[in-house]
């Protein structure tokens, strides 16, 4: 599923110069090219139009209002260019922000990570690759928050199935989930099949159904 | 202001400025505060050495000419006006007579200064316009005018004779006794003198003993005069001086300043949140990133282990900082409003919480903030003390009132006054004219209700 080590052309939007420079260096370290690094939402939209990047990485809070301009720009990009992968870096654990992003478009090729995560450079890189190749990634911290809630559509799932779904939401492959839970990949596949059935997701291409399952999970 | 003066005055060790009652004598002392009334002066050990007893006597004695004049003017006015009223000429005179309380009251307020140096304002307001007719109309409509007329009647008939009687007896008796030796030497021819028409002093020692008793009585009189004058002044003040007109204004100003304080407090929270976000948080993320990159290149060994530790710590600091910022000013509240913010608070709650908020629009920022923090505090308390297994947050906006309820199925017995953060939040809600009520019988359930009057934000009303 994942295109390993594919060099990506990235448009980066981050108003803090310190982090912008840091992210450029980080992405360069993994062989990606930042074709444009901008400091506000309007410049982001322009840069995307100019460069047609492989993936967009953007901060939520940016000038001029320092509200959620970055998120609004990301949602707009998702609506205007549904095929453009967008990874949003955020300071907010609240699911409202994650839902707002994931509800835009069909939920594929999109990621919501806490800013702290860029410190976990390899995790961050893996998430970026996942998003760039059409996957869905939600920050583990946000997912953890959600697990603690009672969510009606998911009540039919067994605790194990919920655990697996949580890991799917974090953007993990079947293989990675199997390793983490110390079970066989086939067992994971069986769990996922059962989850998809219980959530009444229409039969379709498996990746797409996974994404839908994650959305159900987040919206619940 | 007055109260302060009094307190400071009573604490004074020196009486020089105080004794004068105006603070002009003994200018060598730095003390300029003084006791404002004879009533407060009475309590002072050196009262008799001050001007206050004399002022009290002056106050009571000067009541007589004023009262007598009032009586004469009123009597003459009524008689003449009454007689002339038959031919209609007297009617205007009677009308003018009805206003006679005004100058009397003005004079009484001035006389009040003898024993009470606190300001005594007129209760009358500015006339509605220029001209004597407008002035008269304004005055006739004021209750103070009629109260003053009543006071003038009482002064003319009862008060001044009483004042005179008290002052006469209280001063007259000791003065007479004091004068005994003098009378003996002159009228009595050194033989005998009748003291107070009661008994006969037939020797010089007896005469001087009477004088000594008079001196003692004079000391007592000083106090009696002070007490009576204080009572008389208090009566005058109650009837003729409006209750501090500044008080209402001060209350309004207090309310305004309280609102400003809460606003300033909110603004400060937002500023701190922004500063932490723009400063410490970004730097920590950058630090964490640098450490993460360094770990990639570090060969396995003790250095890599130390790097990993440092990296972990940076991560923990970031998580803590994130929670801190969230607690100071939740961004989700500012960006998305009360519903998602409360849902997030419910997400963080240890006890499972059902949230049903029927709030389709955005409410004023300060209302959202107050309601949000009340819900947070309530959920925290539920998690800590209630032993509840479920909690519920419901809310709606109806008829210009936001009503939120937080209930749980815990053991109850919660006390809003006992050290919980709810007291502070109740203050915050009351600034918005809202209320918090808590019902928590032993055994539960606990229900907390917060109501804040407010309207939707205009941009969402359209």
XYZ file of C-alpha atoms in Angstrom:
682
model
C 0.000 0.000 0.000
C 2.728 2.406 0.892
C 5.125 3.764 -1.664
C 8.340 3.465 0.322
C 10.920 6.175 0.072
C 9.187 8.032 -2.657
C 10.675 11.523 -2.901
C 7.833 13.958 -2.411
C 7.390 17.532 -3.557
C 5.975 19.300 -0.520
C 4.298 22.667 -0.001
C 4.780 23.672 3.627
C 2.759 26.279 5.505
C 4.005 27.219 8.978
C 4.179 30.720 10.405
C 6.942 30.091 12.930
C 10.250 30.570 11.148
C 11.961 28.296 13.635
C 9.661 25.373 12.873
C 9.515 26.115 9.161
C 13.284 25.879 8.871
C 13.277 22.795 11.081
C 10.657 21.046 8.979
C 12.472 21.887 5.744
C 15.624 20.304 7.187
C 13.667 17.314 8.454
C 11.978 16.691 5.114
C 15.272 17.127 3.280
C 16.804 14.556 5.615
C 14.328 12.005 4.227
C 14.947 13.059 0.671
C 11.862 15.172 0.095
C 11.837 18.544 -1.510
C 9.999 21.515 -0.083
C 9.018 23.381 -3.254
C 7.436 26.223 -1.319
C 7.489 27.210 2.355
C 4.972 29.901 3.280
C 3.807 31.631 6.442
C 0.072 32.187 5.978
C -3.044 30.578 4.535
C -3.438 32.767 1.463
C 0.149 32.145 0.445
C -0.520 28.436 0.916
C -3.384 28.461 -1.578
C -1.276 30.389 -4.066
C 1.716 28.107 -3.598
C -0.406 25.001 -4.194
C -1.805 26.521 -7.385
C 1.725 27.414 -8.536
C 3.557 24.203 -7.691
C 0.957 21.359 -7.721
C 2.832 19.448 -4.988
C 2.541 15.766 -4.064
C 1.486 16.640 -0.543
C 0.664 19.691 1.562
C 1.816 20.057 5.162
C 0.148 22.883 7.053
C -0.172 24.382 10.500
C -3.674 25.129 11.848
C -3.113 28.480 13.468
C -1.682 31.096 11.178
C -1.787 34.810 10.387
C -3.588 37.076 10.045
C -6.178 36.069 12.645
C -4.258 33.252 14.375
C -7.520 31.325 14.570
C -7.816 28.220 12.408
C -6.880 29.756 9.059
C -4.620 26.821 8.210
C -7.414 24.343 8.826
C -9.834 26.386 6.709
C -7.276 26.476 3.890
C -6.753 22.705 4.206
C -10.503 22.052 4.024
C -10.757 24.326 0.995
C -7.902 22.531 -0.719
C -9.530 19.182 0.019
C -12.777 20.375 -1.540
C -11.175 21.962 -4.581
C -8.605 19.232 -5.199
C -9.912 16.011 -3.671
C -6.873 14.085 -4.895
C -4.339 16.359 -3.185
C -3.072 14.754 0.048
C -3.020 17.132 2.996
C -1.332 16.619 6.349
C -2.390 19.055 9.048
C -0.158 19.736 12.030
C -2.127 20.907 15.006
C -1.751 21.830 18.646
C -5.247 20.676 19.436
C -6.226 17.230 20.623
C -9.931 18.067 20.266
C -11.738 15.820 17.830
C -13.672 18.803 16.462
C -10.626 19.845 14.478
C -9.844 16.339 13.257
C -13.476 15.753 12.240
C -13.601 19.047 10.384
C -10.651 17.947 8.278
C -11.657 14.332 7.761
C -15.215 15.253 6.835
C -13.890 17.283 3.922
C -13.571 15.148 0.804
C -13.865 11.391 1.039
C -11.414 10.977 3.864
C -8.535 9.520 1.860
C -5.130 11.115 1.581
C -5.554 13.114 4.719
C -3.814 13.301 8.044
C -4.237 15.065 11.367
C -1.169 15.014 13.578
C -0.289 16.797 16.748
C 2.641 19.104 16.254
C 4.583 17.250 18.924
C 4.671 14.317 16.517
C 7.230 15.970 14.237
C 9.704 15.310 17.016
C 9.130 11.582 16.476
C 10.827 12.049 13.140
C 10.363 8.528 11.832
C 6.729 8.304 12.863
C 6.161 11.658 11.274
C 7.819 10.543 8.082
C 5.790 7.338 7.971
C 2.573 9.326 8.464
C 3.549 11.708 5.689
C 4.185 8.817 3.317
C 0.886 7.219 4.301
C -1.054 10.393 3.608
C 0.808 11.043 0.362
C -0.196 7.582 -0.882
C -3.887 8.128 -0.113
C -4.149 6.766 3.431
C -5.755 8.308 6.484
C -3.739 9.138 9.561
C -5.040 10.407 12.865
C -2.754 11.212 15.747
C -2.578 8.416 18.341
C -3.274 10.932 21.091
C -6.515 12.015 19.419
C -7.441 8.374 18.881
C -6.748 7.581 22.529
C -9.110 10.355 23.535
C -11.811 8.828 21.352
C -11.430 5.303 22.683
C -12.410 6.508 26.137
C -15.745 7.702 24.899
C -18.887 5.673 24.566
C -19.705 5.569 20.876
C -22.964 3.994 19.855
C -22.182 2.777 16.316
C -19.133 1.026 17.703
C -20.843 -0.721 20.572
C -21.324 -3.778 18.415
C -17.561 -4.177 18.148
C -15.629 -6.308 20.573
C -12.929 -4.533 22.589
C -10.301 -6.229 20.409
C -11.980 -5.044 17.245
C -12.145 -1.510 18.639
C -8.445 -1.708 19.406
C -7.717 -2.823 15.842
C -9.901 -0.037 14.437
C -8.028 2.476 16.563
C -4.750 1.314 15.054
C -6.218 1.478 11.563
C -7.194 5.075 12.288
C -3.613 5.817 13.247
C -2.690 4.815 9.704
C -1.069 1.470 10.546
C -0.936 -1.314 7.962
C -2.257 -4.802 8.728
C 1.303 -5.936 9.118
C 2.142 -3.225 11.635
C -1.042 -3.919 13.593
C -0.245 -7.633 13.720
C 3.218 -6.852 15.071
C 1.889 -4.458 17.689
C -0.813 -6.789 18.954
C 1.428 -9.837 18.615
C -1.005 -11.765 16.451
C -0.841 -13.064 12.888
C -1.564 -10.785 9.971
C -4.398 -13.136 9.009
C -6.022 -12.601 12.407
C -5.861 -8.862 11.864
C -7.444 -9.295 8.449
C -10.228 -11.302 10.042
C -10.822 -8.600 12.660
C -10.951 -5.935 9.984
C -13.382 -7.954 7.916
C -15.598 -8.342 10.958
C -15.344 -4.589 11.747
C -16.309 -3.637 8.198
C -19.273 -6.009 8.318
C -20.479 -4.769 11.681
C -20.254 -1.137 10.581
C -22.447 -1.920 7.554
C -19.901 -0.484 5.149
C -20.738 -1.090 1.506
C -18.505 -3.563 -0.309
C -15.875 -1.630 -2.236
C -12.163 -1.451 -2.657
C -10.570 -2.398 0.652
C -8.530 0.778 1.205
C -11.585 2.912 0.713
C -13.612 0.838 3.161
C -10.848 1.132 5.716
C -11.021 4.884 5.379
C -14.783 4.801 5.819
C -14.393 2.684 8.927
C -11.984 5.235 10.353
C -14.452 8.024 9.593
C -17.243 6.160 11.333
C -14.934 5.767 14.239
C -14.096 9.448 14.412
C -17.595 10.737 13.910
C -19.174 8.457 16.457
C -14.580 58.840 52.995
C -16.249 59.914 56.179
C -15.702 56.570 57.766
C -12.005 56.697 56.968
C -11.671 60.097 58.527
C -13.305 58.901 61.695
C -11.120 55.856 62.032
C -7.957 57.759 61.414
C -9.057 60.509 63.773
C -9.755 58.166 66.623
C -6.364 56.612 66.274
C -4.647 59.940 66.630
C -2.357 60.377 69.602
C -2.434 64.145 69.452
C -5.534 66.199 69.920
C -4.304 69.588 68.928
C -5.693 69.526 65.433
C -8.629 67.456 66.477
C -9.597 69.798 69.312
C -10.017 72.675 66.959
C -12.386 70.690 64.873
C -11.111 72.381 61.736
C -7.508 71.427 61.762
C -6.131 74.952 61.650
C -4.729 75.296 65.170
C -1.464 73.624 65.971
C -0.410 73.539 62.381
C 2.929 72.220 63.530
C 1.514 68.717 63.602
C 1.168 66.883 60.355
C -2.230 65.639 61.416
C -4.937 67.096 59.279
C -7.584 64.462 59.732
C -10.141 65.177 62.424
C -13.219 63.715 63.965
C -16.134 64.672 61.772
C -18.965 64.703 64.291
C -19.634 65.507 67.908
C -20.913 61.990 68.300
C -17.508 60.519 67.518
C -15.795 63.210 69.584
C -17.838 62.178 72.644
C -15.955 58.915 72.823
C -12.616 60.646 73.101
C -10.999 60.890 76.554
C -10.153 64.560 76.146
C -13.529 65.583 74.794
C -14.120 68.288 77.393
C -10.907 70.099 76.448
C -11.969 70.501 72.868
C -14.287 72.931 71.191
C -16.937 70.268 70.755
C -18.981 70.925 73.966
C -19.110 74.621 73.076
C -20.136 73.819 69.535
C -22.883 71.551 70.846
C -24.125 74.317 73.145
C -24.028 76.800 70.283
C -25.959 74.398 68.100
C -28.735 73.900 70.620
C -28.947 77.557 71.651
C -29.000 78.893 68.106
C -31.953 76.636 67.463
C -34.165 79.009 69.456
C -33.993 82.161 67.292
C -34.349 80.106 64.134
C -37.285 78.097 65.474
C -38.985 81.141 66.906
C -38.682 83.030 63.605
C -40.116 80.055 61.768
C -43.016 79.905 64.168
C -43.777 83.595 63.781
C -43.496 83.589 60.003
C -45.661 80.495 59.678
C -48.308 81.791 62.047
C -48.478 85.184 60.437
C -48.419 83.637 56.986
C -51.221 81.241 57.708
C -53.399 83.819 59.403
C -52.871 86.522 56.791
C -53.061 84.046 53.911
C -56.179 82.469 55.356
C -57.932 85.745 55.807
C -56.937 87.066 52.384
C -57.826 83.774 50.763
C -61.418 84.918 50.983
C -60.560 87.559 48.399
C -58.231 85.183 46.529
C -55.166 87.397 47.142
C -54.119 85.110 49.968
C -53.874 81.996 47.847
C -50.490 82.842 46.296
C -49.246 83.675 49.752
C -50.268 80.243 50.989
C -48.541 78.679 48.008
C -45.349 80.527 48.847
C -45.768 79.468 52.462
C -45.798 75.853 51.345
C -42.268 76.416 50.092
C -41.094 77.954 53.356
C -39.524 74.651 54.324
C -36.826 75.244 51.710
C -34.948 78.165 53.344
C -35.497 76.681 56.801
C -33.996 73.376 55.718
C -31.116 75.147 53.980
C -30.348 77.053 57.172
C -30.640 73.897 59.290
C -28.220 72.098 56.991
C -25.749 74.955 57.466
C -26.245 74.891 61.231
C -25.564 71.187 61.139
C -21.920 72.019 60.450
C -21.528 73.143 64.043
C -21.691 69.568 65.250
C -21.317 67.491 62.105
C -18.670 68.470 59.583
C -19.656 65.792 57.091
C -21.052 67.299 53.904
C -24.804 67.869 54.046
C -26.093 68.157 50.510
C -29.410 69.514 49.466
C -31.867 66.810 48.453
C -33.239 69.014 45.689
C -32.411 68.563 42.064
C -31.802 71.105 39.359
C -35.042 72.670 38.080
C -36.232 71.310 34.761
C -35.642 74.649 33.086
C -35.120 78.369 33.667
C -37.717 80.626 35.232
C -39.401 80.774 38.633
C -42.514 78.886 37.475
C -40.512 75.870 36.341
C -38.480 76.089 39.527
C -41.614 76.075 41.684
C -43.150 73.227 39.703
C -39.997 71.156 40.153
C -39.911 71.866 43.858
C -43.583 71.057 44.402
C -43.112 67.683 42.779
C -40.245 66.721 45.046
C -41.074 64.779 48.203
C -38.153 66.553 49.875
C -40.032 69.860 49.664
C -42.922 68.506 51.710
C -40.599 66.748 54.124
C -38.844 70.074 54.697
C -42.132 71.851 55.271
C -43.000 69.233 57.859
C -39.609 69.720 59.468
C -40.150 73.487 59.597
C -43.476 72.958 61.388
C -41.904 70.604 63.914
C -38.941 72.948 64.404
C -41.204 75.926 64.993
C -43.441 74.148 67.483
C -41.474 71.424 69.267
C -37.782 71.320 68.484
C -36.612 74.794 69.366
C -38.338 74.865 72.789
C -36.865 71.478 73.534
C -33.384 72.563 72.435
C -33.614 75.694 74.486
C -34.921 73.847 77.525
C -32.146 71.272 77.462
C -29.420 73.832 76.898
C -30.901 76.147 79.503
C -31.173 73.547 82.232
C -27.945 71.771 81.487
C -25.962 74.996 81.349
C -28.036 77.091 83.742
C -27.875 74.851 86.818
C -24.075 74.464 86.997
C -23.586 78.104 86.064
C -25.831 79.158 88.902
C -23.946 76.947 91.336
C -20.630 78.313 90.076
C -21.850 81.815 90.643
C -22.841 81.173 94.275
C -19.794 82.866 95.898
C -20.210 85.865 93.628
C -23.884 86.221 94.517
C -23.020 85.843 98.192
C -20.468 88.595 97.958
C -22.780 90.992 96.201
C -26.495 90.433 96.698
C -26.095 88.276 99.807
C -23.882 90.801 101.441
C -21.510 88.037 102.554
C -24.166 86.604 104.849
C -26.344 84.197 102.997
C -27.439 83.108 99.569
C -30.248 80.906 98.319
C -28.838 78.280 96.006
C -31.157 77.260 93.151
C -33.976 78.509 95.329
C -33.757 75.222 97.185
C -31.451 75.642 100.081
C -29.670 78.384 101.918
C -25.904 78.746 102.032
C -24.948 80.676 105.108
C -21.155 80.527 105.039
C -18.339 81.006 102.571
C -17.293 77.322 102.636
C -20.841 76.352 101.736
C -20.858 78.839 98.917
C -17.582 77.546 97.523
C -18.750 73.955 97.930
C -21.753 74.830 95.790
C -19.382 76.335 93.219
C -17.299 73.143 93.233
C -20.400 71.048 92.660
C -21.279 73.420 89.842
C -17.893 72.878 88.258
C -18.361 69.123 88.381
C -21.818 69.409 86.953
C -20.485 71.597 84.167
C -18.221 68.732 83.160
C -21.192 66.390 83.043
C -23.141 69.025 81.130
C -20.500 69.014 78.423
C -21.358 65.407 77.752
C -25.110 65.881 78.007
C -24.961 68.786 75.578
C -22.877 66.716 73.182
C -25.241 63.780 73.342
C -28.370 65.852 72.845
C -26.797 67.853 70.030
C -25.696 64.612 68.375
C -29.241 63.240 68.523
C -30.694 66.470 67.240
C -28.152 66.561 64.395
C -28.906 62.972 63.473
C -32.627 63.754 63.262
C -31.897 66.747 61.045
C -29.617 64.688 58.840
C -32.142 61.897 58.406
C -34.931 64.311 57.470
C -33.092 66.946 55.473
C -30.034 65.325 53.923
C -30.477 62.703 51.214
C -28.808 59.355 51.770
C -25.425 59.650 50.124
C -26.336 60.448 46.534
C -23.007 59.032 45.439
C -23.833 55.599 46.759
C -25.918 54.515 43.790
C -23.312 55.944 41.473
C -20.608 54.096 43.394
C -22.488 50.813 43.163
C -22.888 51.294 39.429
C -19.194 52.065 39.127
C -18.334 48.981 41.180
C -20.442 46.829 38.900
C -18.776 48.341 35.865
C -15.302 47.880 37.283
C -16.090 44.271 38.141
C -17.100 43.627 34.542
C -13.935 45.355 33.378
C -11.867 43.207 35.727
C -13.375 40.005 34.387
C -12.819 41.220 30.837
C -9.238 42.113 31.637
C -8.789 38.729 33.245
C -10.089 37.024 30.095
C -7.876 39.144 27.866
C -4.882 38.300 30.018
C -5.623 34.586 29.730
C -5.816 34.887 25.963
C -2.527 36.761 25.922
C -0.784 34.150 28.064
C -2.177 31.383 25.877
C -0.920 33.146 22.743
C 2.493 33.822 24.246
C 2.918 30.212 25.329
C 1.770 28.982 21.950
C 3.986 31.311 19.938
C 6.971 31.014 22.230
C 7.596 28.051 24.471
C 5.536 25.569 22.490
C 7.218 26.290 19.146
C 10.659 26.171 20.687
C 9.943 22.881 22.398
C 8.664 21.379 19.155
C 11.804 22.588 17.407
C 13.943 21.137 20.200
C 12.125 17.825 19.995
C 12.648 17.793 16.232
C 16.369 18.469 16.544
C 16.723 15.724 19.143
C 14.736 13.353 16.911
C 17.030 14.054 13.976
C 20.101 13.699 16.167
C 18.902 10.282 17.296
C 18.741 9.147 13.673
C 22.420 9.866 13.237
C 23.664 8.816 16.662
C 25.506 5.497 16.774
C 24.083 3.077 19.337
C 25.657 3.548 22.761
C 25.401 5.639 25.882
C 25.139 8.871 23.890
C 22.152 7.524 21.938
C 20.523 6.463 25.200
C 20.974 9.930 26.684
C 19.595 11.457 23.504
C 16.570 9.165 23.718
C 15.995 10.237 27.320
C 16.272 13.912 26.434
C 13.908 13.349 23.541
C 11.365 11.660 25.799
C 11.545 14.494 28.299
C 10.994 17.051 25.585
C 7.943 15.050 24.486
C 6.552 14.985 28.021
C 7.152 18.702 28.442
C 5.262 19.297 25.226
C 2.302 17.201 26.350
C 2.193 19.022 29.691
C 2.468 22.386 28.016
C -0.393 21.441 25.692
C -2.643 20.576 28.631
C -1.633 23.769 30.405
C -2.458 25.924 27.390
C -5.746 24.095 26.972
C -6.631 24.837 30.608
C -5.756 28.511 30.338
C -7.827 29.283 27.300
C -9.295 26.447 25.251
C -8.816 27.316 21.609
C -11.631 25.022 20.540
C -14.015 27.261 22.485
C -12.878 30.365 20.648
C -12.809 28.652 17.257
C -15.867 26.426 17.403
C -17.974 27.484 20.349
C -19.537 25.880 23.353
C -20.824 22.610 21.887
C -17.516 21.086 20.749
C -15.703 22.579 23.736
C -18.104 20.890 26.166
C -17.911 17.684 24.134
C -14.140 17.844 24.502
C -14.430 18.392 28.255
C -16.687 15.316 28.294
C -14.028 13.390 26.349
C -11.503 14.193 29.036
C -13.822 13.285 31.898
C -13.057 10.149 33.866
C -16.770 9.453 34.296
C -18.633 8.803 31.015
C -20.635 11.870 30.060
C -23.573 12.247 27.702
C -23.758 15.662 26.111
C -26.970 17.053 24.652
C -26.617 20.702 23.791
C -29.200 22.391 21.627
C -27.210 25.460 20.675
C -27.260 26.055 16.934
C -25.355 29.364 17.024
C -22.575 31.137 18.849
C -23.121 32.986 22.131
C -21.127 35.985 23.387
C -17.519 35.098 24.116
C -17.703 35.810 27.855
C -20.893 33.748 28.198
C -19.340 30.800 26.389
C -16.229 31.020 28.556
C -18.166 31.198 31.844
C -20.496 28.340 30.884
C -17.597 26.221 29.665
C -15.550 26.628 32.830
C -18.577 25.865 34.997
C -19.126 22.615 33.090
C -15.412 21.741 33.347
C -15.392 22.398 37.091
C -18.568 20.369 37.548
C -17.159 17.436 35.590
C -13.900 17.598 37.535
C -15.816 17.540 40.815
C -17.930 14.624 39.586
C -14.780 12.713 38.679
C -13.180 13.448 42.055
C -15.916 13.300 44.659
C -19.251 12.009 43.402
C -18.555 8.321 42.869
C -20.920 8.602 39.927
C -20.944 6.087 37.108
C -22.579 8.415 34.588
C -23.000 12.121 34.094
C -25.070 14.157 31.741
C -24.731 17.676 30.353
C -27.796 19.223 28.788
C -28.397 22.755 27.626
C -30.445 25.051 25.469
C -30.990 28.718 24.791
C -34.545 29.853 25.188
C -36.202 33.214 25.717
C -32.882 35.063 25.992
C -31.524 32.669 28.588
C -28.786 30.086 28.297
C -29.542 27.216 30.669
C -27.060 24.394 31.219
C -27.497 21.445 33.541
C -24.900 18.980 34.717
C -26.279 15.984 36.588
C -24.729 12.786 37.874
C -25.915 9.622 39.577
C -23.375 9.879 42.386
C -23.750 9.932 46.143
C -24.694 13.626 46.382
C -23.927 15.793 49.379
C -21.877 18.252 47.340
C -21.426 21.655 48.960
C -20.905 24.628 46.680
C -19.354 26.688 49.458
C -16.741 24.198 50.539
C -13.501 25.061 48.872
C -14.641 24.112 45.422
C -13.794 26.241 42.431
C -17.498 26.816 41.970
C -17.475 29.860 44.236
C -15.130 31.719 41.936
C -17.123 30.594 38.944
C -20.345 31.775 40.575
C -18.743 35.227 40.822
C -17.840 35.072 37.196
C -21.363 34.042 36.233
C -22.922 36.721 38.423
C -20.954 39.404 36.585
C -22.972 38.326 33.553
C -26.169 38.578 35.658
C -26.368 34.804 35.654
C -26.888 32.329 38.462
C -25.566 28.948 39.503
C -27.706 26.640 41.607
C -26.687 23.337 43.081
C -28.968 20.613 44.356
C -27.186 17.699 45.942
C -29.135 15.837 48.626
C -27.236 13.114 50.488
C -27.527 9.977 48.415
C -27.734 11.981 45.221
C -28.403 12.731 42.512
C -26.492 15.969 42.097
C -27.803 18.614 39.738
C -25.925 21.771 38.906
C -27.733 24.402 36.902
C -26.248 27.536 35.406
C -28.360 30.231 33.800
C -26.986 33.226 31.951
C -29.111 35.780 30.141
C -27.693 36.409 26.672
C -28.527 36.701 22.994
C -26.980 34.977 20.006
C -24.038 36.651 18.419
C -25.318 38.978 15.711
C -23.483 37.362 12.805
C -25.394 34.153 13.525
C -28.742 35.814 14.033
C -29.149 36.888 10.426
